[in-house]
Coordinates of C-alpha atoms and ligand atoms in Angstrom, one line a residue:
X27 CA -7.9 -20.9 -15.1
X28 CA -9.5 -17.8 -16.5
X29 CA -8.8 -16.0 -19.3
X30 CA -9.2 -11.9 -20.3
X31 CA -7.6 -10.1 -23.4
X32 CA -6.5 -7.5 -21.0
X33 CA -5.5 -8.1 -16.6
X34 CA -5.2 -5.1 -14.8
X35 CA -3.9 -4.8 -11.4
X36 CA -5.1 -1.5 -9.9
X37 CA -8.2 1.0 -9.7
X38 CA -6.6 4.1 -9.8
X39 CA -6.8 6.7 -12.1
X40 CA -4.7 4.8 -14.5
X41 CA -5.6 1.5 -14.4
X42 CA -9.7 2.7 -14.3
X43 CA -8.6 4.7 -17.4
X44 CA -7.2 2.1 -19.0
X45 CA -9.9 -0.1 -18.4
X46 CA -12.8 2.0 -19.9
X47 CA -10.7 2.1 -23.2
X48 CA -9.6 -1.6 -23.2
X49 CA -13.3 -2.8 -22.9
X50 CA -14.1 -1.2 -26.2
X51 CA -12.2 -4.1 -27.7
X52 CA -12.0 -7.0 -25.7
X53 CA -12.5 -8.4 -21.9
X54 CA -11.2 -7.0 -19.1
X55 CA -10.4 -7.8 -15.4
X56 CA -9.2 -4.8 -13.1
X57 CA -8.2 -6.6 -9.9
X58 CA -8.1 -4.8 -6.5
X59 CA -7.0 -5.4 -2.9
X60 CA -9.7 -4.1 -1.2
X61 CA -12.6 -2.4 -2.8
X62 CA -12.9 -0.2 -6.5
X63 CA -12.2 3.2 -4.4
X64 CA -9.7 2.4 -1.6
X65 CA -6.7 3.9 -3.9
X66 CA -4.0 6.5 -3.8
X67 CA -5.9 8.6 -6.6
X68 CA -9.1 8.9 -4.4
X69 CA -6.8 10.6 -1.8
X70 CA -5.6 13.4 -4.3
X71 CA -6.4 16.5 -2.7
X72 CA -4.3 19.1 -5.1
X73 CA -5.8 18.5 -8.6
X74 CA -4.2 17.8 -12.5
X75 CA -1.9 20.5 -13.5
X76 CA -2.7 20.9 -17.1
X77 CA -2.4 24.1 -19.8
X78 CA -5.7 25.2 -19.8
X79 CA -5.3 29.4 -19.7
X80 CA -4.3 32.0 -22.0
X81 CA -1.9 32.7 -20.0
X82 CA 0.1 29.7 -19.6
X83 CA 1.9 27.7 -22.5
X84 CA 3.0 24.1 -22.6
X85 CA 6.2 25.4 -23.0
X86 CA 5.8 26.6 -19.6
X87 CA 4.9 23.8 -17.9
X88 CA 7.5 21.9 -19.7
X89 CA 10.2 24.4 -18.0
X90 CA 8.5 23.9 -14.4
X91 CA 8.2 19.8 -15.0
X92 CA 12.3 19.6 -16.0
X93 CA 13.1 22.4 -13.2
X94 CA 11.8 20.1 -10.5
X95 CA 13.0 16.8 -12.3
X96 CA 16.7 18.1 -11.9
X97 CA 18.2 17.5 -14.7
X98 CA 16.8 13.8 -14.5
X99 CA 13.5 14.4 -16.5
X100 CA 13.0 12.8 -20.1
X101 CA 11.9 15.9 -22.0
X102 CA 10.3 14.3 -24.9
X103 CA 8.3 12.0 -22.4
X104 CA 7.4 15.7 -20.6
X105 CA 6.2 17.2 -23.8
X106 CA 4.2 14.1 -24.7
X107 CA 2.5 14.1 -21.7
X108 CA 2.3 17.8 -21.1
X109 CA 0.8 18.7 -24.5
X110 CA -1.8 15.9 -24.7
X111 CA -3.0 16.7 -21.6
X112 CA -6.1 19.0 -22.4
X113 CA -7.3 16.2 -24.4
X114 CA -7.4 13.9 -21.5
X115 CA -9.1 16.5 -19.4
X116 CA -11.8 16.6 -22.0
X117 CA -12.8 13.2 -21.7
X118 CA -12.7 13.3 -17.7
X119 CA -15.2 16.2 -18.6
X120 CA -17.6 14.1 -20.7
X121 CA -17.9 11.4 -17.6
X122 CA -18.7 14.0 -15.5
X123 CA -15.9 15.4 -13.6
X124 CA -17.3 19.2 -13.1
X125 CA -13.5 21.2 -12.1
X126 CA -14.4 23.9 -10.1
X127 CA -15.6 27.1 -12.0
X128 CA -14.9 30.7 -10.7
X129 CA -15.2 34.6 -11.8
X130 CA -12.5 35.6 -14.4
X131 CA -13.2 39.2 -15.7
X132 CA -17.2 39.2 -15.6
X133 CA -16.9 35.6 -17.1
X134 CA -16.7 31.9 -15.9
X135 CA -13.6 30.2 -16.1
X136 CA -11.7 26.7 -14.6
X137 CA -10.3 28.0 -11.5
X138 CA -6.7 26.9 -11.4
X139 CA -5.0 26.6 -7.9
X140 CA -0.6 27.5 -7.5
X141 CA 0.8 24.9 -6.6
X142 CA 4.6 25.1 -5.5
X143 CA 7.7 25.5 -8.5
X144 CA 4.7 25.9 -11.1
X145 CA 5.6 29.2 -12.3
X146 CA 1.6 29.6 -13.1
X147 CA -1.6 28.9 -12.0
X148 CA -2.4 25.2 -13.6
X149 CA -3.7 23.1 -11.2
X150 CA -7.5 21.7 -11.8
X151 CA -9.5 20.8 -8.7
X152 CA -12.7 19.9 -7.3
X153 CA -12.5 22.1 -4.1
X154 CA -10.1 19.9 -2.2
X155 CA -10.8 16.8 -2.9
X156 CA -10.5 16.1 -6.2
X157 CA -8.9 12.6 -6.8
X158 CA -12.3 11.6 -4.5
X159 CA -14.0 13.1 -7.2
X160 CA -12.8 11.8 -10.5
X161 CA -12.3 8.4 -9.1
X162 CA -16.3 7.8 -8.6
X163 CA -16.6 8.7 -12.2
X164 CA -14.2 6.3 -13.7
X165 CA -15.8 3.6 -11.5
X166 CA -19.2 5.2 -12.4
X167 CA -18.0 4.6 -15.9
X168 CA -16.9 1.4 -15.6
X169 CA -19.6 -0.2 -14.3
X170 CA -22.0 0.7 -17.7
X171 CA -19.3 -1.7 -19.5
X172 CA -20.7 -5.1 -20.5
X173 CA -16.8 -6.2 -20.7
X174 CA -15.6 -5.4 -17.8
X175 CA -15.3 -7.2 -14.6
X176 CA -14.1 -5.8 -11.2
X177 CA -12.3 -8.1 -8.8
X178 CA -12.2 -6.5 -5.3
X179 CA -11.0 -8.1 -2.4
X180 CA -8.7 -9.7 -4.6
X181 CA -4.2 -9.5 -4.6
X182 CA -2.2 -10.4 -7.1
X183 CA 0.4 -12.8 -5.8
X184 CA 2.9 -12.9 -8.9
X185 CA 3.2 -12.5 -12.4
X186 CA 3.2 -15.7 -14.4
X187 CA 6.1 -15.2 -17.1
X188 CA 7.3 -18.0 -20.1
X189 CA 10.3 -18.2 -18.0
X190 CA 9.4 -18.7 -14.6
X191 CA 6.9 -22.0 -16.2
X192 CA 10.7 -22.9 -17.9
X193 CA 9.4 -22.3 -21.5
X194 CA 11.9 -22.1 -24.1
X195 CA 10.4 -19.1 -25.8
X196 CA 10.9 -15.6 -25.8
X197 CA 10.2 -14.1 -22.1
X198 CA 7.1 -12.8 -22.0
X199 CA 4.0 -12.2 -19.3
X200 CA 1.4 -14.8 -19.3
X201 CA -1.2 -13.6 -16.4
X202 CA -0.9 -13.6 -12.9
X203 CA -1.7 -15.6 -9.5
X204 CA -4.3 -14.0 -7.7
X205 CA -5.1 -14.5 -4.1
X206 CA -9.1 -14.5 -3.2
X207 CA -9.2 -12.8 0.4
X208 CA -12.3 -14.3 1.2
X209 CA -12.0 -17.9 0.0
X210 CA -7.8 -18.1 0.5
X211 CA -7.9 -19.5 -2.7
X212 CA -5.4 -18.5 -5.5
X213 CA -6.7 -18.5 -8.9
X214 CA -4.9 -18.0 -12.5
X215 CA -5.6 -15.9 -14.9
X216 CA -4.8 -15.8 -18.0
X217 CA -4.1 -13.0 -20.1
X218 CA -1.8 -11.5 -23.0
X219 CA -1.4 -8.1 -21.7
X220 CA -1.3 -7.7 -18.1
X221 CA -1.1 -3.8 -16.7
X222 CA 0.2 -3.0 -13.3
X223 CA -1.7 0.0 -12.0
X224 CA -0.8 -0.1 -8.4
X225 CA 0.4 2.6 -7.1
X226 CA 3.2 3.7 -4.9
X227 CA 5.0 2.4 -2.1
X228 CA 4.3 5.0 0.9
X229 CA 3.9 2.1 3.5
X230 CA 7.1 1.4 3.5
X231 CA 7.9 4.0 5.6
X232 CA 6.6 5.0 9.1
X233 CA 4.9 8.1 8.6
X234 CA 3.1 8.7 5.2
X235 CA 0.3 10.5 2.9
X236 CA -1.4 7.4 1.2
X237 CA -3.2 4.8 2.1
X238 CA -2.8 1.5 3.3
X239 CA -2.7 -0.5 0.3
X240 CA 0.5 1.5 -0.9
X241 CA 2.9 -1.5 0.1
X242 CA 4.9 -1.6 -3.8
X243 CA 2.9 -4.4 -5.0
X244 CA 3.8 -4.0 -8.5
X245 CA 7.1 -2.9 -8.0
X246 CA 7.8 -5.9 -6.0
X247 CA 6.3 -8.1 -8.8
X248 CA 7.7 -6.7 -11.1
X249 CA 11.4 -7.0 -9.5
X250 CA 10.2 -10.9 -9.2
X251 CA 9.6 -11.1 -12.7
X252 CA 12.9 -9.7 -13.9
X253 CA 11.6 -6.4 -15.2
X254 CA 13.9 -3.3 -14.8
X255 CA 13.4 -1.0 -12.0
X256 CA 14.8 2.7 -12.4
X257 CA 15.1 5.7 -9.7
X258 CA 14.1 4.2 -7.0
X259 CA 15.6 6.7 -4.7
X260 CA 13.8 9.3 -5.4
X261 CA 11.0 8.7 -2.8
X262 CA 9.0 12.2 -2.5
X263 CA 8.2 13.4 0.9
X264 CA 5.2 15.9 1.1
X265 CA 5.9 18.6 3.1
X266 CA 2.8 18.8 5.4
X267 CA 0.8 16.0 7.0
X268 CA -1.7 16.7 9.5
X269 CA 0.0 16.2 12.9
X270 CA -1.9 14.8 15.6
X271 CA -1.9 11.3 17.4
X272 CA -5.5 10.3 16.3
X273 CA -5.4 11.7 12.8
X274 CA -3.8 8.7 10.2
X275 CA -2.1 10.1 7.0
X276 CA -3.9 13.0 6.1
X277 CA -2.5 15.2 4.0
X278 CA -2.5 19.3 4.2
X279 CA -2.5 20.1 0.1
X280 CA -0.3 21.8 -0.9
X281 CA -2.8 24.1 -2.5
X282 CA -3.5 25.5 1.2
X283 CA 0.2 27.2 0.3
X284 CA -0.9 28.0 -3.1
X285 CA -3.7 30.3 -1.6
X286 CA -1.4 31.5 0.5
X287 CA -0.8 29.6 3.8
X288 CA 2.4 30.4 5.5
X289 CA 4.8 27.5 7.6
X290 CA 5.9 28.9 10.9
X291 CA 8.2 27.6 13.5
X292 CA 7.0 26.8 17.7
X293 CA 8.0 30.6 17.0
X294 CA 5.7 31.7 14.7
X295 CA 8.1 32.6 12.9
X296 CA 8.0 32.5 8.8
X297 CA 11.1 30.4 8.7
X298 CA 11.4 29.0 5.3
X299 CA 12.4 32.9 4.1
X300 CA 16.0 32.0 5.8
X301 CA 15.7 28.6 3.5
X302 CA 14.4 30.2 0.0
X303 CA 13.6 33.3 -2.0
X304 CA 10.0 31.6 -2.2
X305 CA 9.4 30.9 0.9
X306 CA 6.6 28.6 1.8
X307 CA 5.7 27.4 -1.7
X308 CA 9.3 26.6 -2.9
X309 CA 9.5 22.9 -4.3
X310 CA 9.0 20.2 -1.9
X311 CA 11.8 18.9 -1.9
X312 CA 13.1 22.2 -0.3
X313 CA 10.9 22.5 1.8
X314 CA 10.5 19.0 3.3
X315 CA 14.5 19.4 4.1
X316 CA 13.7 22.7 5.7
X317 CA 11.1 21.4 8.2
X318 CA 13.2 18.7 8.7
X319 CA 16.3 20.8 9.6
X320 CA 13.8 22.9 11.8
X321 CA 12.6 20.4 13.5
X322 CA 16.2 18.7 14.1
X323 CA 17.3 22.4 15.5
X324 CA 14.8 23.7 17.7
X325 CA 13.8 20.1 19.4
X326 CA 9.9 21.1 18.2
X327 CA 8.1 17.9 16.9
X328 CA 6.3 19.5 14.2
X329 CA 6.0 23.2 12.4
X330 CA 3.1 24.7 11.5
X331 CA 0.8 25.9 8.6
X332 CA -1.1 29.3 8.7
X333 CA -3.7 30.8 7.1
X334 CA -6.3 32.5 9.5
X335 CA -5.6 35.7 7.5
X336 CA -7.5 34.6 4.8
X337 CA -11.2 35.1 5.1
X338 CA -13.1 32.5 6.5
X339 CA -15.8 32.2 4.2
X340 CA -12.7 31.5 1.6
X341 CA -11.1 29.0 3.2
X342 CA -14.7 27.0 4.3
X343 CA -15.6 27.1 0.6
X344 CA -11.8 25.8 -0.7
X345 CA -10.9 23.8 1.4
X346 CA -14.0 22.0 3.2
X347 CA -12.5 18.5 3.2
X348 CA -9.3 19.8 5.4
X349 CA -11.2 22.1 7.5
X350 CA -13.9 19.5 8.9
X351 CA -11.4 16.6 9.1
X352 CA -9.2 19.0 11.4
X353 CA -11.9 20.5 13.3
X354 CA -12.7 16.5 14.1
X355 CA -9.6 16.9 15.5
X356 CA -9.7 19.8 17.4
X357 CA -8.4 22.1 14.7
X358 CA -9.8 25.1 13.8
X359 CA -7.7 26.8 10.7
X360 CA -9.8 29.4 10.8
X361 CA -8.3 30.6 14.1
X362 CA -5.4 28.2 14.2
X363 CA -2.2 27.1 12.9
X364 CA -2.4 23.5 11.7
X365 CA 0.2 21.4 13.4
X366 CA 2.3 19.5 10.5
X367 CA 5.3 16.9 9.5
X368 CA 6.4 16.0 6.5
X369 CA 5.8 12.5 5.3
X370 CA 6.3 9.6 2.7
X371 CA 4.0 11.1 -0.4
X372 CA 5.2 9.7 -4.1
X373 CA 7.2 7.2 -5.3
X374 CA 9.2 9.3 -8.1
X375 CA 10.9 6.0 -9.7
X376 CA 9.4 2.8 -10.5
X377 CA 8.7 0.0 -13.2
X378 CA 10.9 1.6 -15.9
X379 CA 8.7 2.1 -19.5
X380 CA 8.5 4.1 -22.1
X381 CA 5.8 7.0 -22.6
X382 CA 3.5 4.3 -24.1
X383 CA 3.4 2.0 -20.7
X384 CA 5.6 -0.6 -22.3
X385 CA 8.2 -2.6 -19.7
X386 CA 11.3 -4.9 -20.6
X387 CA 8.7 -7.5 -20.4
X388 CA 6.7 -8.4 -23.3
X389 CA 2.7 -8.6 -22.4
X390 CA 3.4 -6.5 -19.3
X391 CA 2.4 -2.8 -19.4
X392 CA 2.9 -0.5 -16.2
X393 CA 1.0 2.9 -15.8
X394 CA 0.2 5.6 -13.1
X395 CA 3.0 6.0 -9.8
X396 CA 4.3 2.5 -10.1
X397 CA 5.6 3.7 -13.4
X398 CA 9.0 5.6 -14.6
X399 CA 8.1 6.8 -17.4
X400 CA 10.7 9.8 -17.3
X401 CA 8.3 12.6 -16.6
X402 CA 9.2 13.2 -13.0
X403 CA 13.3 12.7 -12.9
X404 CA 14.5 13.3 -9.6
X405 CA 11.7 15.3 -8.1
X406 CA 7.8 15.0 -9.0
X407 CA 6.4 18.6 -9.9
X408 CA 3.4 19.0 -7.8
X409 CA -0.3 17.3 -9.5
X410 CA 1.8 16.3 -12.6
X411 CA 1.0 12.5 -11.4
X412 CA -2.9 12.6 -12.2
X413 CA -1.5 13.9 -15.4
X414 CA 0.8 11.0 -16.1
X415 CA -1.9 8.4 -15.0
X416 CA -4.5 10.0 -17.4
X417 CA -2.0 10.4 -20.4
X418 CA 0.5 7.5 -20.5
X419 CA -2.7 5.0 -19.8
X420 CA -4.6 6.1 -22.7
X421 CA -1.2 5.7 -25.1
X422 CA -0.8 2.4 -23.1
X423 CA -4.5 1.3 -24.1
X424 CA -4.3 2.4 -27.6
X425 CA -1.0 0.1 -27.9
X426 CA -2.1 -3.1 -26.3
X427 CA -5.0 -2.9 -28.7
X428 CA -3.4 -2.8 -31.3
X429 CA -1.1 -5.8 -30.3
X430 CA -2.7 -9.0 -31.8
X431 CA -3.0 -11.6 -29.2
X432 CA -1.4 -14.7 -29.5
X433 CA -3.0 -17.1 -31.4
X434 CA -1.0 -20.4 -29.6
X435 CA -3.0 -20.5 -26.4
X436 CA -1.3 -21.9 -23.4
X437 CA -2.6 -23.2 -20.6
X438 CA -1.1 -22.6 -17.0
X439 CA 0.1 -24.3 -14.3
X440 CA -2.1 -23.8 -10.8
X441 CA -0.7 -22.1 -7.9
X442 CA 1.2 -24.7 -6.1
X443 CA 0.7 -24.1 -2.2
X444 CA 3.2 -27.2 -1.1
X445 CA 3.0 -28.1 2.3
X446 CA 1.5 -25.2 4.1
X447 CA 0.1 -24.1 7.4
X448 CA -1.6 -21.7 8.1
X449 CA 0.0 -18.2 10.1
X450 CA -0.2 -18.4 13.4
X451 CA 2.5 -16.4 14.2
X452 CA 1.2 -13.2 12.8
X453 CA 3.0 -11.3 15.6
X454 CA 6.1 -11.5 13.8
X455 CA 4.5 -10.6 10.1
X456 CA 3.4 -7.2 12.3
X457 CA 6.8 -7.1 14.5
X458 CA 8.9 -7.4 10.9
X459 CA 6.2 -4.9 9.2
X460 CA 6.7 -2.2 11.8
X461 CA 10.5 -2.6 12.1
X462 CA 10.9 -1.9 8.3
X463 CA 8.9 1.2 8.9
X464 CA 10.9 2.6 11.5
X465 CA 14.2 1.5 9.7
X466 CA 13.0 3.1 6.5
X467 CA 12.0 6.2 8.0
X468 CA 15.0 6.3 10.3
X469 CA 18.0 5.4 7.9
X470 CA 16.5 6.4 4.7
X471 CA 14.3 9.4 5.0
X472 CA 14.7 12.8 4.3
X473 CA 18.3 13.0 4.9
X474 CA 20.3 10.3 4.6
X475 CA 24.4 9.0 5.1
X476 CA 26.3 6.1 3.3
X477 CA 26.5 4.7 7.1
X478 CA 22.5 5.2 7.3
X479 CA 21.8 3.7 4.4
X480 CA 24.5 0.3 4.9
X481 CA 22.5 -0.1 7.9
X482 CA 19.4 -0.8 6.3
X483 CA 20.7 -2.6 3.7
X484 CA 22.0 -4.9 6.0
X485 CA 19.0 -4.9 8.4
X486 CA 16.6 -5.6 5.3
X487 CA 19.0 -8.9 4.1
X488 CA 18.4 -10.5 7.7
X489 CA 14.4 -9.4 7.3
X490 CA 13.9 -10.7 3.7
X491 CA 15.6 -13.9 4.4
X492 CA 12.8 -14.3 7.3
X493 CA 10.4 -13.2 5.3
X494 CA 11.3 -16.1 2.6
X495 CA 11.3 -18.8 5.1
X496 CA 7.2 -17.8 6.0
X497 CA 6.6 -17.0 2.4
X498 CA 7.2 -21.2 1.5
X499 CA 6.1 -22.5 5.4
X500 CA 3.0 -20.7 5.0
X501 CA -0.2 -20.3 3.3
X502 CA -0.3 -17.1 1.7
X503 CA -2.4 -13.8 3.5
X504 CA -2.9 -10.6 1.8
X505 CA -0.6 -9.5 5.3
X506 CA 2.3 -12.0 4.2
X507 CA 2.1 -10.9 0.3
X508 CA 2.2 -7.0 1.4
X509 CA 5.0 -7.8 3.7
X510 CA 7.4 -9.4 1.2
X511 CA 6.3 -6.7 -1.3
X512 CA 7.0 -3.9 1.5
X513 CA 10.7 -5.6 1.9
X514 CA 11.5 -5.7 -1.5
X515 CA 10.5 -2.4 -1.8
X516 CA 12.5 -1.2 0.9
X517 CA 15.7 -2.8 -0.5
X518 CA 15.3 -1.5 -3.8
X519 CA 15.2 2.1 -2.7
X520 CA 18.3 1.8 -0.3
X521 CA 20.0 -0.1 -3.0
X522 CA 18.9 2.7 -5.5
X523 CA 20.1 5.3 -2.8
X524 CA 23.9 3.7 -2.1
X525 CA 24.5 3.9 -6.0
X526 CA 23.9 7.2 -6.0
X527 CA 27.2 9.0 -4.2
X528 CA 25.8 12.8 -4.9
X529 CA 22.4 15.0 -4.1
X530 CA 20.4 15.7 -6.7
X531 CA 16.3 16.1 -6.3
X532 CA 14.7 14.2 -3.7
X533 CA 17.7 11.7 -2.8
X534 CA 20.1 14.3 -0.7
X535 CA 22.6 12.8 1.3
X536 CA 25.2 14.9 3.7
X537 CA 28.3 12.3 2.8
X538 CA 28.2 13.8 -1.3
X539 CA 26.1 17.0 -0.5
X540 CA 26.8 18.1 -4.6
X541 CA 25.3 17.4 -7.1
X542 CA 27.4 15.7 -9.7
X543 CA 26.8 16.3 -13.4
X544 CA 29.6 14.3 -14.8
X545 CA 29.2 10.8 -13.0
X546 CA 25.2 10.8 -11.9
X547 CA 23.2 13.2 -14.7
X548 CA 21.7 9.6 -15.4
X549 CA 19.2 7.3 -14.2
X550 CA 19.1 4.5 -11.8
X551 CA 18.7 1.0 -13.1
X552 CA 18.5 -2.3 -11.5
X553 CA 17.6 -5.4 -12.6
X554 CA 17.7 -8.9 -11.2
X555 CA 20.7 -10.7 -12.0
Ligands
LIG20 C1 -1.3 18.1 -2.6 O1 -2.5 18.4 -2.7 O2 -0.5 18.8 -1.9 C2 -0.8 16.9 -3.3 C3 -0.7 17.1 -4.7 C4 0.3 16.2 -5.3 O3 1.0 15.5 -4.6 O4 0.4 16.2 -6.6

């Protein structure tokens, strides 16, 4: 068994950030599937949206945060974590993150991209790749810190809680079981606070934004465990992913809008005026509904994003991540269109805690996308997740410090592996992976139906039941582990989705097309048992 004052599951943006302040006061572990940098935050394309001009106001981007959230949002949550923003940023500044700089009236100034329903320009970036970016400085960072030790190629299997072990105590989170992919070994480790910084769950369905290690890892844990789990159904579909039969989840920012890019139909026309008075930069939520339904219409399989009528030079300079990666594909936006899709993005609900990271779980902390803090409601406000991450770690950090640890030491149980085999059947862990993908994206996507959605439900029952059986026949793989994950995942959000009988946000389903204040102006909670 080993032991840390503080286990964090994640190297993102919030559990790197996290990290760097926890190792001022004790030892830390940040454990990661694969290596420090394979995470959602080094995708980020779009920037941090953050009140940095003279022209905007927290007060503003408070407004533009609960506009999207509809009606869903927790406004003192939004305020916190709007208004200590610029703090945050600072400190990104002093480990190097340079945001990109431009002319402002003869001076230098942050150049701050538009991003859609902010009703100002907010967004800092790094050309267009700035997640990339401040990732390699919080690793950078982290590796100068004595205390710190960085687990990669390593999975958390479970959470170890004084309940699972029996104890008849107070719940509360003890460490976790985590699977060594190189040795297959499972160790323990022991800690008082243990953060899950995981990320989202965009792997769950067939076509999405993120990466591959987005399978709801913490989420799924967490569920284990007996924490709550709020708003699951409000899964965020970006509006434009690159479309093309090579090309993997890459995303078209957002910010290509911002400056100006225009969707068109097989047309060419500039369809989304028919849909909304802003057109192509209207909230995503819109606007992922709107390809959808253009899509459905005309038989096209994709629409596509325009901006040859910006100067070339511009758009080479801005955007120089998104231009080579198409033009390895054949695309030139300079002269072109890019072909896109919506697709799975951001998982808007999540562990449910408060603005400080804490969960119904004593010891256990959750930050960054797994989280729902009550800052996004029922529709994320584009680049306010980089904020969250950034903020509601360093709150979460300043709290676990200050919690003494426990002075009555307990030493845990080892991972029991029973009787086990090893897989030889992967072919179904890949057959059942794929199907809940499809299923997923099929019955639970952008549009959705009570019929849709019993479908699933039902189709996810007969899968996790499967799934169970290899779980205890075999010996644990990080592809079995992201598999149960995936499925728990998956039946959390259709569960969140069939409580839900009204549209509201991201969750829009043609049986209750209304929105309805009265019964569902409240959040989503489920917990086991
Ligand atoms: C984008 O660049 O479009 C993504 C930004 C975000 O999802 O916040």
């Amino acid at each position: 068994m080993k032991e840390y004052d503080f286990a964090i599951i994640g190297s993102g943006i919030a559990g790197l950030s996290f990290a760097l302040k926890a190792a001022r006061q004790g030892s830390v572990a940040v454990i990661t599937k694969r290596k420090g940098a394979d995470t959602n935050t080094a995708w980020a394309q779009g920037g941090i949206a953050c009140v940095t001009s003279d022209e905007d106001s927290f007060e503003l981007h408070v407004r533009d945060t609960l506009g999207a959230g509809a009606g869903l949002c927790d406004e003192a949550v939004v305020r916190t974590i709007v208004t200590e923003g610029p703090e945050r940023i600072r400190e990104l500044a002093e480990l190097g993150v340079e945001f990109d700089q431009g002319q402002v009236s003869g001076h230098r100034e942050l150049d701050l991209a538009k991003e859609g329903g902010h009703s100002k320009r907010r967004v800092l970036h790094v050309r267009d790749a700035t997640g990339r970016e401040i990732e390699e400085r919080l690793l950078r960072g982290l590796e100068k810190q004595p205390n710190v030790e960085l687990w990669e190629d390593h999975m958390a299997v479970d959470l170890i809680t004084s309940a699972k072990l029996g104890f008849a105590t107070e719940d509360r989170c003890l460490g976790v079981y985590v699977l060594d992919e190189k040795t297959g070994e499972v160790e323990t480790i022991r800690s008082d606070r243990t953060v899950l910084a995981t990320g989202g769950c965009g792997k769950v369905y067939l076509y999405t934004t993120n990466p591959d290690i987005a399978t709801g890892d913490g989420v799924a844990m967490a569920w284990r465990a007996g924490v709550e789990i709020s708003n699951m159904e409000f899964i965020q579909f970006h509006p434009t992913c690159l479309f093309h039969a090579e090309a993997k989840s890459f995303l078209i920012s957002e910010a290509v809008r911002g400056e100006g890019g225009i969707l068109r139909n097989h047309r060419g026309e500039d369809f989304m005026r028919h849909y909304d008075s802003r057109g192509s930069l209207a909230p995503r939520d819109i606007v992922a509904r709107a390809i959808d339904a253009e899509i459905k219409r005309s038989g096209a399989r994709c629409v596509f994003l325009d901006i040859t009528h910006k100067p070339a030079e511009f758009i080479r300079e801005r955007f120089p991540h998104i231009y080579q990666t198409c033009l390895r594909f054949g695309i030139d936006m300079l002269k072109q269109a890019i072909p896109v899709v919506p697709a799975a993005h951001y998982q808007c609900g999540g562990i449910k805690t408060d603005v400080n990271g804490a969960t119904s779980l004593p010891g256990l902390y959750a930050i960054g996308e797994v989280a729902c803090t009550g800052m996004h409601g029922a529709n994320r406000l584009a680049s306010n997740s980089l904020l969250e991450g950034l903020v509601v770690a360093h709150r979460a950090a300043t709290a676990a410090v200050r919690t003494p640890a426990r002075t009555q030491k307990i030493s845990l149980p080892e991972w029991q592996s029973g009787n086990v085999q090893d897989v030889d059947e992967l072919v179904v862990i890949y057959h059942n992976w794929d199907e809940i993908r499809r299923l997923m994206w099929d019955y639970v996507g952008i549009v959705r139906t009570d019929k849709r959605l019993q479908r699933a439900s039902a189709r996810l029952r007969n899968l996790q039941r499967e799934i169970r059986e290899f779980y205890w026949n075999f010996k644990v793989s990080i592809d079995l582990l992201e598999l149960r994950n995936l499925a728990t995942v998956a039946a959390l959000i259709v569960d969140s989705a069939l409580c839900r009988k009204e549209s509201r946000g991201l969750h829009y389903t043609l049986d209750h097309p209304e929105t309805d204040d009265r019964e569902f102006k409240r959040d989503t909670l489920l917990s086991r048992g």
